[in-house]
mmCIF file of C-alpha atoms and ligand atoms in Angstrom:
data_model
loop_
_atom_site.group_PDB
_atom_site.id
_atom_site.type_symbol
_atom_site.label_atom_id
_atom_site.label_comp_id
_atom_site.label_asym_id
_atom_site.label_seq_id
_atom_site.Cartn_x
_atom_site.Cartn_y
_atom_site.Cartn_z
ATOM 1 C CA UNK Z 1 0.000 0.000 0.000
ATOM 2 C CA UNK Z 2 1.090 3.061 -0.887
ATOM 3 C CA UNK Z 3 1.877 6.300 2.005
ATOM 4 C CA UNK Z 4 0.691 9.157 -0.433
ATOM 5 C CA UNK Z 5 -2.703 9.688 -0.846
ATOM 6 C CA UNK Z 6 -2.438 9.822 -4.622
ATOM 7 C CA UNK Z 7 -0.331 8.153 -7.746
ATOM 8 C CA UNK Z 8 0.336 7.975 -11.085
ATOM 9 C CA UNK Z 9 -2.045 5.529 -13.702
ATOM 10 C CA UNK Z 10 -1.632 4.847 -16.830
ATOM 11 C CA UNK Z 11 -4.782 4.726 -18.310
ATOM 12 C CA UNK Z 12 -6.805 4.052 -22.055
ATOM 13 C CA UNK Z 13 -9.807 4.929 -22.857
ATOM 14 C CA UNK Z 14 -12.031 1.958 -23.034
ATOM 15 C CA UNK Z 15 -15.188 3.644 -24.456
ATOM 16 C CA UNK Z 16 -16.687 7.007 -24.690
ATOM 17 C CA UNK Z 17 -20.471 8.231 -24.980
ATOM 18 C CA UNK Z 18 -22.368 11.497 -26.048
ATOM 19 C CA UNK Z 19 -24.253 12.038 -22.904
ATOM 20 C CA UNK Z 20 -25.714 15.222 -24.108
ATOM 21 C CA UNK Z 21 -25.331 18.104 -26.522
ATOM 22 C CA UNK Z 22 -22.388 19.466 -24.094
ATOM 23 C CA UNK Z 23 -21.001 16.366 -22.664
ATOM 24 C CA UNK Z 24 -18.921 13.349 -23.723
ATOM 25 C CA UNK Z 25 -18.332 10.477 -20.868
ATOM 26 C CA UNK Z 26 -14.974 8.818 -21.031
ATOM 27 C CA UNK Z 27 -14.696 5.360 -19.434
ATOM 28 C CA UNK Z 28 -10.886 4.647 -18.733
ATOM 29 C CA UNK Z 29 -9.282 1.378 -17.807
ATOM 30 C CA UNK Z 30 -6.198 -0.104 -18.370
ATOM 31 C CA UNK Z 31 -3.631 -2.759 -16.556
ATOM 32 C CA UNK Z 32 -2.816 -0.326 -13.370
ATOM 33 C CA UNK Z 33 -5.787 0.876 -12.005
ATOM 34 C CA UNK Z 34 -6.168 -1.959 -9.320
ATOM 35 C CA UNK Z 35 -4.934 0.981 -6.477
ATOM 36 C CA UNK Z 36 -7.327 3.590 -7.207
ATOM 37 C CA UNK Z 37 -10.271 5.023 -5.116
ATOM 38 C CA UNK Z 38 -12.241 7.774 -4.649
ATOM 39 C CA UNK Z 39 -13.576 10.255 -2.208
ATOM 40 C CA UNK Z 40 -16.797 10.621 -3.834
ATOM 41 C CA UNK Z 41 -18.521 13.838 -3.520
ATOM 42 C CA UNK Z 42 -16.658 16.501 -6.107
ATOM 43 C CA UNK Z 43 -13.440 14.204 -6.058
ATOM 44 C CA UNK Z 44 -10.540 15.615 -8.497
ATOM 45 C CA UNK Z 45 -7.622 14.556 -10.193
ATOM 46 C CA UNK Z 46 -4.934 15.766 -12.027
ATOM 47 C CA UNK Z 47 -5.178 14.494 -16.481
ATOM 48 C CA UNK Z 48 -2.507 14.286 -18.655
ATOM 49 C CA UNK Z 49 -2.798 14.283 -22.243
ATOM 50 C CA UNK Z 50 -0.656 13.734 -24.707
ATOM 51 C CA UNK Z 51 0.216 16.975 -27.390
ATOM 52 C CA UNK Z 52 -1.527 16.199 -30.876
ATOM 53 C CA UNK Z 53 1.432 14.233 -32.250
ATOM 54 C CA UNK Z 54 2.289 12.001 -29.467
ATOM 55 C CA UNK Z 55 0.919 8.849 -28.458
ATOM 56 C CA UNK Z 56 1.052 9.088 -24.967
ATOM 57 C CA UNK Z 57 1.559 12.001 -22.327
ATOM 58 C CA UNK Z 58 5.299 12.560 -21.780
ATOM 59 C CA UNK Z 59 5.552 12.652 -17.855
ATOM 60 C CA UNK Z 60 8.107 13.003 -15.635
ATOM 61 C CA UNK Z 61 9.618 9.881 -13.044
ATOM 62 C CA UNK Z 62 6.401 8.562 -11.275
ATOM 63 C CA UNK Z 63 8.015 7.908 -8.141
ATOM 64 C CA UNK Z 64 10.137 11.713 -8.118
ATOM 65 C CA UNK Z 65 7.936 12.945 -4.965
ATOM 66 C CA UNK Z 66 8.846 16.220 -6.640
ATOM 67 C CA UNK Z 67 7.101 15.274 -9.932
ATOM 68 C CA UNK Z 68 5.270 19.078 -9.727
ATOM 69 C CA UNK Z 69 8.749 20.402 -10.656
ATOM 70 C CA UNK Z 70 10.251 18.276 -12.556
ATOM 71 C CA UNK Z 71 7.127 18.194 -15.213
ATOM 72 C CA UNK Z 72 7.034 22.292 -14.892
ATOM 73 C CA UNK Z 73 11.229 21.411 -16.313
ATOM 74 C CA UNK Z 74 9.930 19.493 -19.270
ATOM 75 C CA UNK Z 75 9.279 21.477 -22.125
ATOM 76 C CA UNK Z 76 6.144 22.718 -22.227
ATOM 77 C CA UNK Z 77 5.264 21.696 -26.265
ATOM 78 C CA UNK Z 78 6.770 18.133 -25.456
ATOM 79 C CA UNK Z 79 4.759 17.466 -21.725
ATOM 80 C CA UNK Z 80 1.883 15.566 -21.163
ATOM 81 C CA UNK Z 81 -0.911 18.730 -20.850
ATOM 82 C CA UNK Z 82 -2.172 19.148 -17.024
ATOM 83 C CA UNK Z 83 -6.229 19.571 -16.876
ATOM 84 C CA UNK Z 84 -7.964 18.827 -13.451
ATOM 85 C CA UNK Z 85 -10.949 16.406 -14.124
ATOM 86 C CA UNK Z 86 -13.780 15.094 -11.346
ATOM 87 C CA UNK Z 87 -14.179 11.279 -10.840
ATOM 88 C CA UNK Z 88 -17.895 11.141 -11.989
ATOM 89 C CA UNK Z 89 -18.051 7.306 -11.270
ATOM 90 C CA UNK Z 90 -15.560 4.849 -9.907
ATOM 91 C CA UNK Z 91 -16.337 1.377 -10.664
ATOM 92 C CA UNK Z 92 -15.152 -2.232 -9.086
ATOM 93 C CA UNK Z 93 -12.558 -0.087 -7.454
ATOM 94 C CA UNK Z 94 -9.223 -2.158 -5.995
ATOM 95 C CA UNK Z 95 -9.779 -4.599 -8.921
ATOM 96 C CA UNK Z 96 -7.958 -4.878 -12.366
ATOM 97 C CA UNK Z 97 -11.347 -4.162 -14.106
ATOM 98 C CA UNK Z 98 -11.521 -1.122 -12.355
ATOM 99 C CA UNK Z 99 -13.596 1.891 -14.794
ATOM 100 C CA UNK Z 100 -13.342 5.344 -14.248
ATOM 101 C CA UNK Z 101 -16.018 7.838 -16.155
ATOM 102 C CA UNK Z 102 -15.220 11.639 -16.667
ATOM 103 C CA UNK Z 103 -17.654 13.786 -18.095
ATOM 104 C CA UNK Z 104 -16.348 16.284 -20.405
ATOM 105 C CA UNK Z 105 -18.002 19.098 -20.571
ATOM 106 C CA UNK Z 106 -17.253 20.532 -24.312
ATOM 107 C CA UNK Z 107 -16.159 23.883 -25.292
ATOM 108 C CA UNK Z 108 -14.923 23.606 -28.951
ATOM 109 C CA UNK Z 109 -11.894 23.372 -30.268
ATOM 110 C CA UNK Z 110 -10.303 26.046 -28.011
ATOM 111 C CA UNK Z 111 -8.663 23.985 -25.086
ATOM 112 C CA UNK Z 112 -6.910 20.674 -25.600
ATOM 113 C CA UNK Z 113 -8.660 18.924 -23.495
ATOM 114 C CA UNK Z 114 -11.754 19.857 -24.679
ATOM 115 C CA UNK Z 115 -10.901 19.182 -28.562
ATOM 116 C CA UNK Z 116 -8.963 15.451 -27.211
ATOM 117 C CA UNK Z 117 -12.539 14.440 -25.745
ATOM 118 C CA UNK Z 118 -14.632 15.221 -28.668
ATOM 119 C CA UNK Z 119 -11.991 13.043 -30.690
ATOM 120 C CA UNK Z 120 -11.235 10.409 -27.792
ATOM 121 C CA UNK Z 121 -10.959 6.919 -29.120
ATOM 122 C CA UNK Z 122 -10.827 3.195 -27.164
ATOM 123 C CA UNK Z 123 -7.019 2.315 -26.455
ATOM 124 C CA UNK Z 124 -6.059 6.545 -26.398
ATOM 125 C CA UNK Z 125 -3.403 6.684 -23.685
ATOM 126 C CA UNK Z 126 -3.518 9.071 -20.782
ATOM 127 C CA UNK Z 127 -2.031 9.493 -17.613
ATOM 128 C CA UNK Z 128 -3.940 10.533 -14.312
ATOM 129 C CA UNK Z 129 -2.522 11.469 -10.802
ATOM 130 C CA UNK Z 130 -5.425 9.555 -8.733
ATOM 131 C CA UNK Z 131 -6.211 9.194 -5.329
ATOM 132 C CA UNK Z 132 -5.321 5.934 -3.700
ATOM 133 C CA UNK Z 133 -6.776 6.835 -0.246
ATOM 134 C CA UNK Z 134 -10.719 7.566 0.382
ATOM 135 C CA UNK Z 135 -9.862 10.890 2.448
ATOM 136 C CA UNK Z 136 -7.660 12.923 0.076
ATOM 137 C CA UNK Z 137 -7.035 16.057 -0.058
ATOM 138 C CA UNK Z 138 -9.058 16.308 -3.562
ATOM 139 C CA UNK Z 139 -12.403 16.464 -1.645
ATOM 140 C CA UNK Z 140 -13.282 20.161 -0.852
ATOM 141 C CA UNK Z 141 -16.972 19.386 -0.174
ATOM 142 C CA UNK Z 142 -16.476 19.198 3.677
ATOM 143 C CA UNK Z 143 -19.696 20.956 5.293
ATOM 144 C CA UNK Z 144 -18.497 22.461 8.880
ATOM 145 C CA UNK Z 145 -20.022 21.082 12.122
ATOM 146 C CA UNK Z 146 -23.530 22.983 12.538
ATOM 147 C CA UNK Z 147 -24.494 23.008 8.906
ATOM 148 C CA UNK Z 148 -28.224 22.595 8.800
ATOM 149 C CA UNK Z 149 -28.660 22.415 4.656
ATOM 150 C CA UNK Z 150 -26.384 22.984 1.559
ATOM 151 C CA UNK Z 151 -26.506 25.721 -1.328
ATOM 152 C CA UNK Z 152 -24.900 23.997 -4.657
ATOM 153 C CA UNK Z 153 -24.145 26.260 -7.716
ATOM 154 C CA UNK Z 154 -22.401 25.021 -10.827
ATOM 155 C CA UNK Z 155 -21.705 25.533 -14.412
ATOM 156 C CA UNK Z 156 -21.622 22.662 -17.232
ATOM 157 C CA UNK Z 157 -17.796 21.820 -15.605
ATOM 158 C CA UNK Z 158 -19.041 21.232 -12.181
ATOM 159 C CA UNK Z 159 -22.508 19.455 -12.340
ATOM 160 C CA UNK Z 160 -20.233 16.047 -12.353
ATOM 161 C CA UNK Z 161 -19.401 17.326 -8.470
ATOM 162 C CA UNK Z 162 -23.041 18.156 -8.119
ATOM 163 C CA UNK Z 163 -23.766 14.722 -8.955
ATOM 164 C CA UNK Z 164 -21.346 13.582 -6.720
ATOM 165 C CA UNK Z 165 -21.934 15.966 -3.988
ATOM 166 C CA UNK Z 166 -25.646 14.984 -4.154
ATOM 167 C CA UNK Z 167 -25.581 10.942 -4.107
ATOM 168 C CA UNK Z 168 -23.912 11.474 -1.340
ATOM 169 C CA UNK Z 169 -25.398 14.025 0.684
ATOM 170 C CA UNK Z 170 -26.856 13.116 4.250
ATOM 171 C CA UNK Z 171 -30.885 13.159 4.347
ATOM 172 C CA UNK Z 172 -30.683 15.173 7.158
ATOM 173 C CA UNK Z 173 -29.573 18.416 4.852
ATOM 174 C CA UNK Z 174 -31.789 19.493 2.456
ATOM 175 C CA UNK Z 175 -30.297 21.351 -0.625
ATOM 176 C CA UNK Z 176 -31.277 23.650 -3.134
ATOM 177 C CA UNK Z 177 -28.891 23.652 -6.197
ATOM 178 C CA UNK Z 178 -28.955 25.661 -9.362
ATOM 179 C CA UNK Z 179 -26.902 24.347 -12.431
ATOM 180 C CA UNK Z 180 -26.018 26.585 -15.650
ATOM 181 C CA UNK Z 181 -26.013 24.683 -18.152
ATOM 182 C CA UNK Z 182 -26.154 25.526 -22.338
ATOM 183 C CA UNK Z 183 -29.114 22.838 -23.545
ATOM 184 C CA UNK Z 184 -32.009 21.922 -22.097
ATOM 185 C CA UNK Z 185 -30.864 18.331 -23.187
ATOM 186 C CA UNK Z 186 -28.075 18.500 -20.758
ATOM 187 C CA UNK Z 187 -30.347 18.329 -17.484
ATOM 188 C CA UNK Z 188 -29.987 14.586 -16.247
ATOM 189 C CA UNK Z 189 -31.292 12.993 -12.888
ATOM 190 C CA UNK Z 190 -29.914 14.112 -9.896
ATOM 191 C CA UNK Z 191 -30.499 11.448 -7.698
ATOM 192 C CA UNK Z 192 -29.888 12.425 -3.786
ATOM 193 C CA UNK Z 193 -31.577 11.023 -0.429
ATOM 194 C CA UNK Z 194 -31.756 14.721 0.613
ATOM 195 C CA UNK Z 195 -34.225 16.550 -0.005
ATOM 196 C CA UNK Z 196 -32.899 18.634 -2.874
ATOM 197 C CA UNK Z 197 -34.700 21.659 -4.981
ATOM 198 C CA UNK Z 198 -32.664 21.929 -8.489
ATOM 199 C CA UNK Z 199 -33.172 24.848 -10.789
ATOM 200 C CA UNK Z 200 -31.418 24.773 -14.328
ATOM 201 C CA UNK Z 201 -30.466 27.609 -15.744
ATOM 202 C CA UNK Z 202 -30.735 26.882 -19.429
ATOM 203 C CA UNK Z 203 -29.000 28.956 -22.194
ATOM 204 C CA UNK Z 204 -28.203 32.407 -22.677
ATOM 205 C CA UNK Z 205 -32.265 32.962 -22.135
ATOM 206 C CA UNK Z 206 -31.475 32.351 -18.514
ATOM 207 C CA UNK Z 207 -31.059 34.867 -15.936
ATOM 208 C CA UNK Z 208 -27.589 34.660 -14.436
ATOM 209 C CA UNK Z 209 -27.017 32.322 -11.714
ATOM 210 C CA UNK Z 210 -25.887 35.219 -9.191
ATOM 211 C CA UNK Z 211 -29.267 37.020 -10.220
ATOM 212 C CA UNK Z 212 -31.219 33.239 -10.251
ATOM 213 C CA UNK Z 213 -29.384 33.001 -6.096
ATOM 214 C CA UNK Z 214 -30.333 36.176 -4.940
ATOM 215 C CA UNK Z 215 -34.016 36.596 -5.797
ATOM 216 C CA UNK Z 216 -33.968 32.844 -3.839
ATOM 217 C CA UNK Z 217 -35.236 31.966 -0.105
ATOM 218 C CA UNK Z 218 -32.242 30.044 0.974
ATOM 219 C CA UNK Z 219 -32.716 26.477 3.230
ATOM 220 C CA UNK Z 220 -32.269 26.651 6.627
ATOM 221 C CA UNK Z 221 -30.590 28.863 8.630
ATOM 222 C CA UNK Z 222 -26.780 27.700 8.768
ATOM 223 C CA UNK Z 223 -26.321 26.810 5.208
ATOM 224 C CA UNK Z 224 -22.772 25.353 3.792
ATOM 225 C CA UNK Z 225 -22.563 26.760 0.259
ATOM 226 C CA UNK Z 226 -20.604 25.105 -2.645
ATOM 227 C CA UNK Z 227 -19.863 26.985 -5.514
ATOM 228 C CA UNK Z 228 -18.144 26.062 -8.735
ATOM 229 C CA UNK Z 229 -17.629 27.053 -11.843
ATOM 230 C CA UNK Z 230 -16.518 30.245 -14.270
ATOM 231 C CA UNK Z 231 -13.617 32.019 -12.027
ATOM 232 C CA UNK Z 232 -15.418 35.485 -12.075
ATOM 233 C CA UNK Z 233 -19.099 33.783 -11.706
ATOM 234 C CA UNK Z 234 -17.774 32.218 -8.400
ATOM 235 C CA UNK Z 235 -16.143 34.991 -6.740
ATOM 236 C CA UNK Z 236 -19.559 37.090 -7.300
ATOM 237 C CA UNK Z 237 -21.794 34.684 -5.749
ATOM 238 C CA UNK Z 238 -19.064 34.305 -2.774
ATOM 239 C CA UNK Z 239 -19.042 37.916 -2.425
ATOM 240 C CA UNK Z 240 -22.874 38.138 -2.194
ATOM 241 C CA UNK Z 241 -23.274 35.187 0.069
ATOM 242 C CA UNK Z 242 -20.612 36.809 2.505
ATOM 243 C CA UNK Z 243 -22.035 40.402 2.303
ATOM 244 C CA UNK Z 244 -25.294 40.676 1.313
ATOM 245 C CA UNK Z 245 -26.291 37.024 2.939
ATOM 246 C CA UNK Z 246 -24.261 37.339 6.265
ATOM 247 C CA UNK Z 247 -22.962 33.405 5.259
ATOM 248 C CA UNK Z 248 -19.924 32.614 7.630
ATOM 249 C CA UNK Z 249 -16.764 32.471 5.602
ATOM 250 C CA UNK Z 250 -15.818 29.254 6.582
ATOM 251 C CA UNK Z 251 -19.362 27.948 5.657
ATOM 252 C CA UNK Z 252 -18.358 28.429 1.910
ATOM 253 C CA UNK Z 253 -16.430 26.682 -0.162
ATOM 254 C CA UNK Z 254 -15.434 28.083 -3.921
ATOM 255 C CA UNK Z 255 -13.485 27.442 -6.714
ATOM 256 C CA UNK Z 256 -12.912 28.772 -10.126
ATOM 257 C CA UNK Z 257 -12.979 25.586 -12.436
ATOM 258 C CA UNK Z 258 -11.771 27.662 -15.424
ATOM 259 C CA UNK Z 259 -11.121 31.305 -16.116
ATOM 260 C CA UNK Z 260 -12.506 33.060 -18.686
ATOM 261 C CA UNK Z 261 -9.430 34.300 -21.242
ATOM 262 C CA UNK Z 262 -7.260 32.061 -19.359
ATOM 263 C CA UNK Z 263 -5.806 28.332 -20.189
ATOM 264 C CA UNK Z 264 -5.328 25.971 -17.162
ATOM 265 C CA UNK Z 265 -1.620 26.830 -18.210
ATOM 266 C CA UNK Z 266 -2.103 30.136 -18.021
ATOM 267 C CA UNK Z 267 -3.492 29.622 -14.177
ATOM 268 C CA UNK Z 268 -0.721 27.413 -13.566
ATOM 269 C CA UNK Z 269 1.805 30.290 -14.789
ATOM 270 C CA UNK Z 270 0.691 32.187 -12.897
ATOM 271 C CA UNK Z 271 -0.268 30.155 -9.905
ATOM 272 C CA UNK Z 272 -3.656 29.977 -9.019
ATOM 273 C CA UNK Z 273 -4.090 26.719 -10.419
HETATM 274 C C1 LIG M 487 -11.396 20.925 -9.338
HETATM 275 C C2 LIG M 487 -11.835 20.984 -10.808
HETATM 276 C C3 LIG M 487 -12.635 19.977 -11.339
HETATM 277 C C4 LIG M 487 -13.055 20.033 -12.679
HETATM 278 N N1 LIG M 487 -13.853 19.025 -13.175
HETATM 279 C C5 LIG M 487 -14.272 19.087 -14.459
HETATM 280 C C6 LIG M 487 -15.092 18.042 -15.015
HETATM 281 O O1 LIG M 487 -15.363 17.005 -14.377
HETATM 282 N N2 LIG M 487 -15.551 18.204 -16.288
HETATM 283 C C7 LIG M 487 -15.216 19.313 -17.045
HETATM 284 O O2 LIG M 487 -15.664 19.404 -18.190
HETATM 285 N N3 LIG M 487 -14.424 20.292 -16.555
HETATM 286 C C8 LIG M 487 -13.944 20.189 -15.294
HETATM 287 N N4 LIG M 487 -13.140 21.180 -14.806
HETATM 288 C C9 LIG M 487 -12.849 22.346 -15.677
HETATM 289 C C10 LIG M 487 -11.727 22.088 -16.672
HETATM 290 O O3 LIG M 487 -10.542 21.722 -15.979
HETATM 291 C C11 LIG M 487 -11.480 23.390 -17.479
HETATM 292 O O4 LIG M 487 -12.631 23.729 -18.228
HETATM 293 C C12 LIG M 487 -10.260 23.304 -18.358
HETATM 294 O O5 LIG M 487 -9.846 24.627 -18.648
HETATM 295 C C13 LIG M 487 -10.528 22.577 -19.682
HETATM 296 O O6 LIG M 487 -9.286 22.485 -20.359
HETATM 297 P P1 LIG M 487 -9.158 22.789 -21.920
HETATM 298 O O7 LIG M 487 -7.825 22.238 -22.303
HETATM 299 O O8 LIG M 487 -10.360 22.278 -22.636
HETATM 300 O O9 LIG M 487 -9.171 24.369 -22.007
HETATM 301 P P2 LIG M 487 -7.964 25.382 -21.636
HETATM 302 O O10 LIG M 487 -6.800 25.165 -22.533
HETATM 303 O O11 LIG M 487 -7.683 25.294 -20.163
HETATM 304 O O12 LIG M 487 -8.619 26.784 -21.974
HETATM 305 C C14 LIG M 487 -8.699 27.267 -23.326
HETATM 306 C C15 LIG M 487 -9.729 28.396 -23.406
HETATM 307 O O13 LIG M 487 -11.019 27.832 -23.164
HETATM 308 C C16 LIG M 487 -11.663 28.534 -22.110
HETATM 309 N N5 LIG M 487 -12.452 27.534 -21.352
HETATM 310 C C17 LIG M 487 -12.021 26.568 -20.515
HETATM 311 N N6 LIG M 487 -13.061 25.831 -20.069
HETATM 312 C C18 LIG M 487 -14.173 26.357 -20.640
HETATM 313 C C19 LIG M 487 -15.554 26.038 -20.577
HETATM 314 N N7 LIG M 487 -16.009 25.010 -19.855
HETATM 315 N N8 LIG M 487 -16.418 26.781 -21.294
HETATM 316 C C20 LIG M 487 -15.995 27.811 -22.079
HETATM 317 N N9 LIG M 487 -14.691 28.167 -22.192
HETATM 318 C C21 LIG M 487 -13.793 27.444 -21.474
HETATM 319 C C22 LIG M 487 -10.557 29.181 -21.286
HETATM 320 O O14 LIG M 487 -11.010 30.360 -20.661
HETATM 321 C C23 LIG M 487 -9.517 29.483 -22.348
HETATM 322 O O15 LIG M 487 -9.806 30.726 -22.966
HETATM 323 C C24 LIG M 487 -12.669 21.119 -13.490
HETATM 324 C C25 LIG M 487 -11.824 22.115 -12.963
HETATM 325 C C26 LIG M 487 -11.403 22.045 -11.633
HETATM 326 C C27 LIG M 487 -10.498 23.128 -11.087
#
């Protein structure tokens, strides 16, 4: 067994599926998958892809415990490209027959990762860095003692942690969730044992989700909120649940799943990645 909470696997694709106008599922498997868990809830893990005319990701020593710095040493046009993905499902974990399913949420042609997915093929070779313990440190959904229900808001990127989050989520905390998302034939079932009020925000049609959150009632009255998606989206609706909500700080947790303008390379340039 392995001391570090995550590792290296080298991964194909085994089969992929068009799960909706915006969304391709990727099932990976391969020969070293046996170690791998997951979290659950809005579990992430590093991808890496291979540039357009390799075969496979070019990746620096698995075992260098320094691998962060060694792979920021390769040259950047030669490296396996660095994405962060969510485990959507994790099947027959611990066992060589072991699936994984990512849901790609599509974009065009703009980001590699985005353009590898639409074009993903059975026996395509990628690498992830995977959690091999169930409490990793690529969990963020961690509601503080006292929380008496849940605000969820995500984009297209993030309703794979929603889905997570939710099949997950204690009965005792009832949610109330809005997803953006750019089809009507990207809603799916959300199934949860809480009781959980979803709104979709379909389309440019839709009113914005920080307008959509603040004509809302919120549950409870010491709600955990969980919001990802567009970097500048998610720092509005923090700042309105902090100021205009009176939502504890510590009671929120946000990230910025992409940046408009920005590449995750640009992030990782310059850090906040
Ligand atoms: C913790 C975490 C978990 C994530 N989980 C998932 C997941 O399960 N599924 C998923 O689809 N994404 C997920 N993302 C988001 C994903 O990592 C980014 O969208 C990433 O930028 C995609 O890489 P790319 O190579 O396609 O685009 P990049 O090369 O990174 O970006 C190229 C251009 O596309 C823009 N861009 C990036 N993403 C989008 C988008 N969604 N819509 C419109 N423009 C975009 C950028 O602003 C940039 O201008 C997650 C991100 C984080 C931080």
């Amino acid at each position: 067994m392995s001391a570090l909470p995550f590792r290296f696997f080298a991964l194909r694709v085994l089969r992929t599926a068009r799960i909706g106008p915006t969304f391709v599922r990727v099932t990976f498997g391969g020969t070293e998958p046996t170690l791998l868990v997951s979290g659950g809830r809005d579990q992430r893990f590093k991808l890496f892809l291979p540039q357009r005319d390799q075969d496979a990701p070019v990746m620096p020593d698995p075992s260098d415990p320094d691998w962060f710095a060694a792979w920021r040493a390769l040259d950047p046009a030669v490296r396996g490209i660095m994405r962060t993905y969510t485990v959507r499902e994790l099947r027959a974990a611990g066992d060589a027959t072991a699936e994984l399913d990512v849901d790609f949420a599509l974009h065009g042609d703009l980001g590699p990762a985005s353009s590898w997915a639409q074009t993903a093929r059975p026996g395509d070779r990628v690498t992830i860095l995977g959690p091999v313990e169930e409490d990793n440190g690529g969990v963020d959904f961690r509601p503080p003692p006292g929380t008496d229900s849940i605000v969820l808001t995500a984009d297209a990127t993030a309703l794979p942690a929603v889905e997570g989050i939710l099949a997950r989520l204690s009965p005792e905390l009832p949610a109330k969730v809005w997803i953006e998302i750019p089809h009507a034939d990207d809603r799916r079932e959300l199934p949860s044992r809480a009781d959980t009020v979803v709104t979709w925000l379909i389309g440019d049609d839709a009113p914005p989700v920080l307008e959509a959150v603040r004509a809302a009632e919120l549950p409870g009255s010491t709600p955990y909120a969980w919001i990802a998606g567009e970097s500048g989206t998610v720092k509005a609706l923090r700042r309105h649940l902090v100021s205009e909500r009176g939502i504890n700080r510590r009671a929120i947790t946000f990230t910025g799943y992409w940046k408009r303008g920005s590449s995750e390379d640009d992030l990782i340039a310059e850090g906040s990645a």
